[in-house]
Amino acid sequence: MDLERIEAIIRLAAEAGLAELAIETENWRISLKTAGPPALAPGALEGSGAVIEKPAPAPATVRARMVGIFRDTSPPAQVGDRVAAGQTLGHIESMRILNPITAEVAGVVEEVLVEDGDPVEYGQELLVLTTLPEEVSPPES
């Protein structure tokens, strides 16, 4: 195998974005592995006009953990409210007992899917939250 052919294989692998390539024939074997993208020096992006996008916050769904009647908190959770992990967002009344529905993550209420007095089933979606990276303190009572 000549050098031009090896260079052509390397170029093709790079253009295709391959991280690893192995070719083997009866007479020869070639194996290529890229080292990954080059690391940027500290401060390399300053003044370069580069935009670093943060990943979009992930939605989290609050679901009913039992069958019953949904009951709002006072005041009820509304779209745009910031909630803390562990904060009570409502209750499910079952056998005349109020069972709290809590947020598993800190977030912002994006959608309220049930109203006070609605019957709910196990696993039913009740609210949709957009998660927050930082912790939110629960409101003081």
PDB file of C-alpha atoms in Angstrom, residues 67-77 88-94 97-101 114-120 126:
ATOM      1  CA  VAL A  67     -56.779   6.891  42.711  1.00  0.00           C
ATOM      2  CA  GLY A  68     -58.942   9.602  44.254  1.00  0.00           C
ATOM      3  CA  ILE A  69     -60.137  13.196  43.951  1.00  0.00           C
ATOM      4  CA  PHE A  70     -57.592  15.952  43.250  1.00  0.00           C
ATOM      5  CA  ARG A  71     -57.645  18.788  45.780  1.00  0.00           C
ATOM      6  CA  ASP A  72     -55.779  22.085  45.308  1.00  0.00           C
ATOM      7  CA  THR A  73     -53.522  23.600  47.920  1.00  0.00           C
ATOM      8  CA  SER A  74     -54.335  27.053  49.211  1.00  0.00           C
ATOM      9  CA  PRO A  75     -53.367  28.989  47.131  1.00  0.00           C
ATOM     10  CA  PRO A  76     -53.471  26.554  44.202  1.00  0.00           C
ATOM     11  CA  ALA A  77     -50.416  25.974  42.009  1.00  0.00           C
ATOM     12  CA  THR A  88     -46.782  20.224  48.209  1.00  0.00           C
ATOM     13  CA  LEU A  89     -48.618  21.028  44.971  1.00  0.00           C
ATOM     14  CA  GLY A  90     -51.969  19.501  45.821  1.00  0.00           C
ATOM     15  CA  HIS A  91     -53.595  16.513  47.483  1.00  0.00           C
ATOM     16  CA  ILE A  92     -55.419  13.394  46.426  1.00  0.00           C
ATOM     17  CA  GLU A  93     -58.401  12.655  48.601  1.00  0.00           C
ATOM     18  CA  SER A  94     -58.848   8.926  48.998  1.00  0.00           C
ATOM     19  CA  ILE A  97     -57.796  11.136  53.708  1.00  0.00           C
ATOM     20  CA  LEU A  98     -55.793  13.918  52.016  1.00  0.00           C
ATOM     21  CA  ASN A  99     -52.550  12.523  50.595  1.00  0.00           C
ATOM     22  CA  PRO A 100     -49.994  15.163  49.552  1.00  0.00           C
ATOM     23  CA  ILE A 101     -48.730  15.437  45.981  1.00  0.00           C
ATOM     24  CA  VAL A 114     -56.379  18.939  36.595  1.00  0.00           C
ATOM     25  CA  GLU A 115     -58.743  21.116  38.588  1.00  0.00           C
ATOM     26  CA  ASP A 116     -59.926  20.922  42.168  1.00  0.00           C
ATOM     27  CA  GLY A 117     -62.509  18.145  42.451  1.00  0.00           C
ATOM     28  CA  ASP A 118     -61.402  16.194  39.364  1.00  0.00           C
ATOM     29  CA  PRO A 119     -61.252  12.405  39.774  1.00  0.00           C
ATOM     30  CA  VAL A 120     -57.727  11.105  39.070  1.00  0.00           C
ATOM     31  CA  LEU A 126     -51.376  16.260  37.149  1.00  0.00           C
TER      32      LEU A 126
END
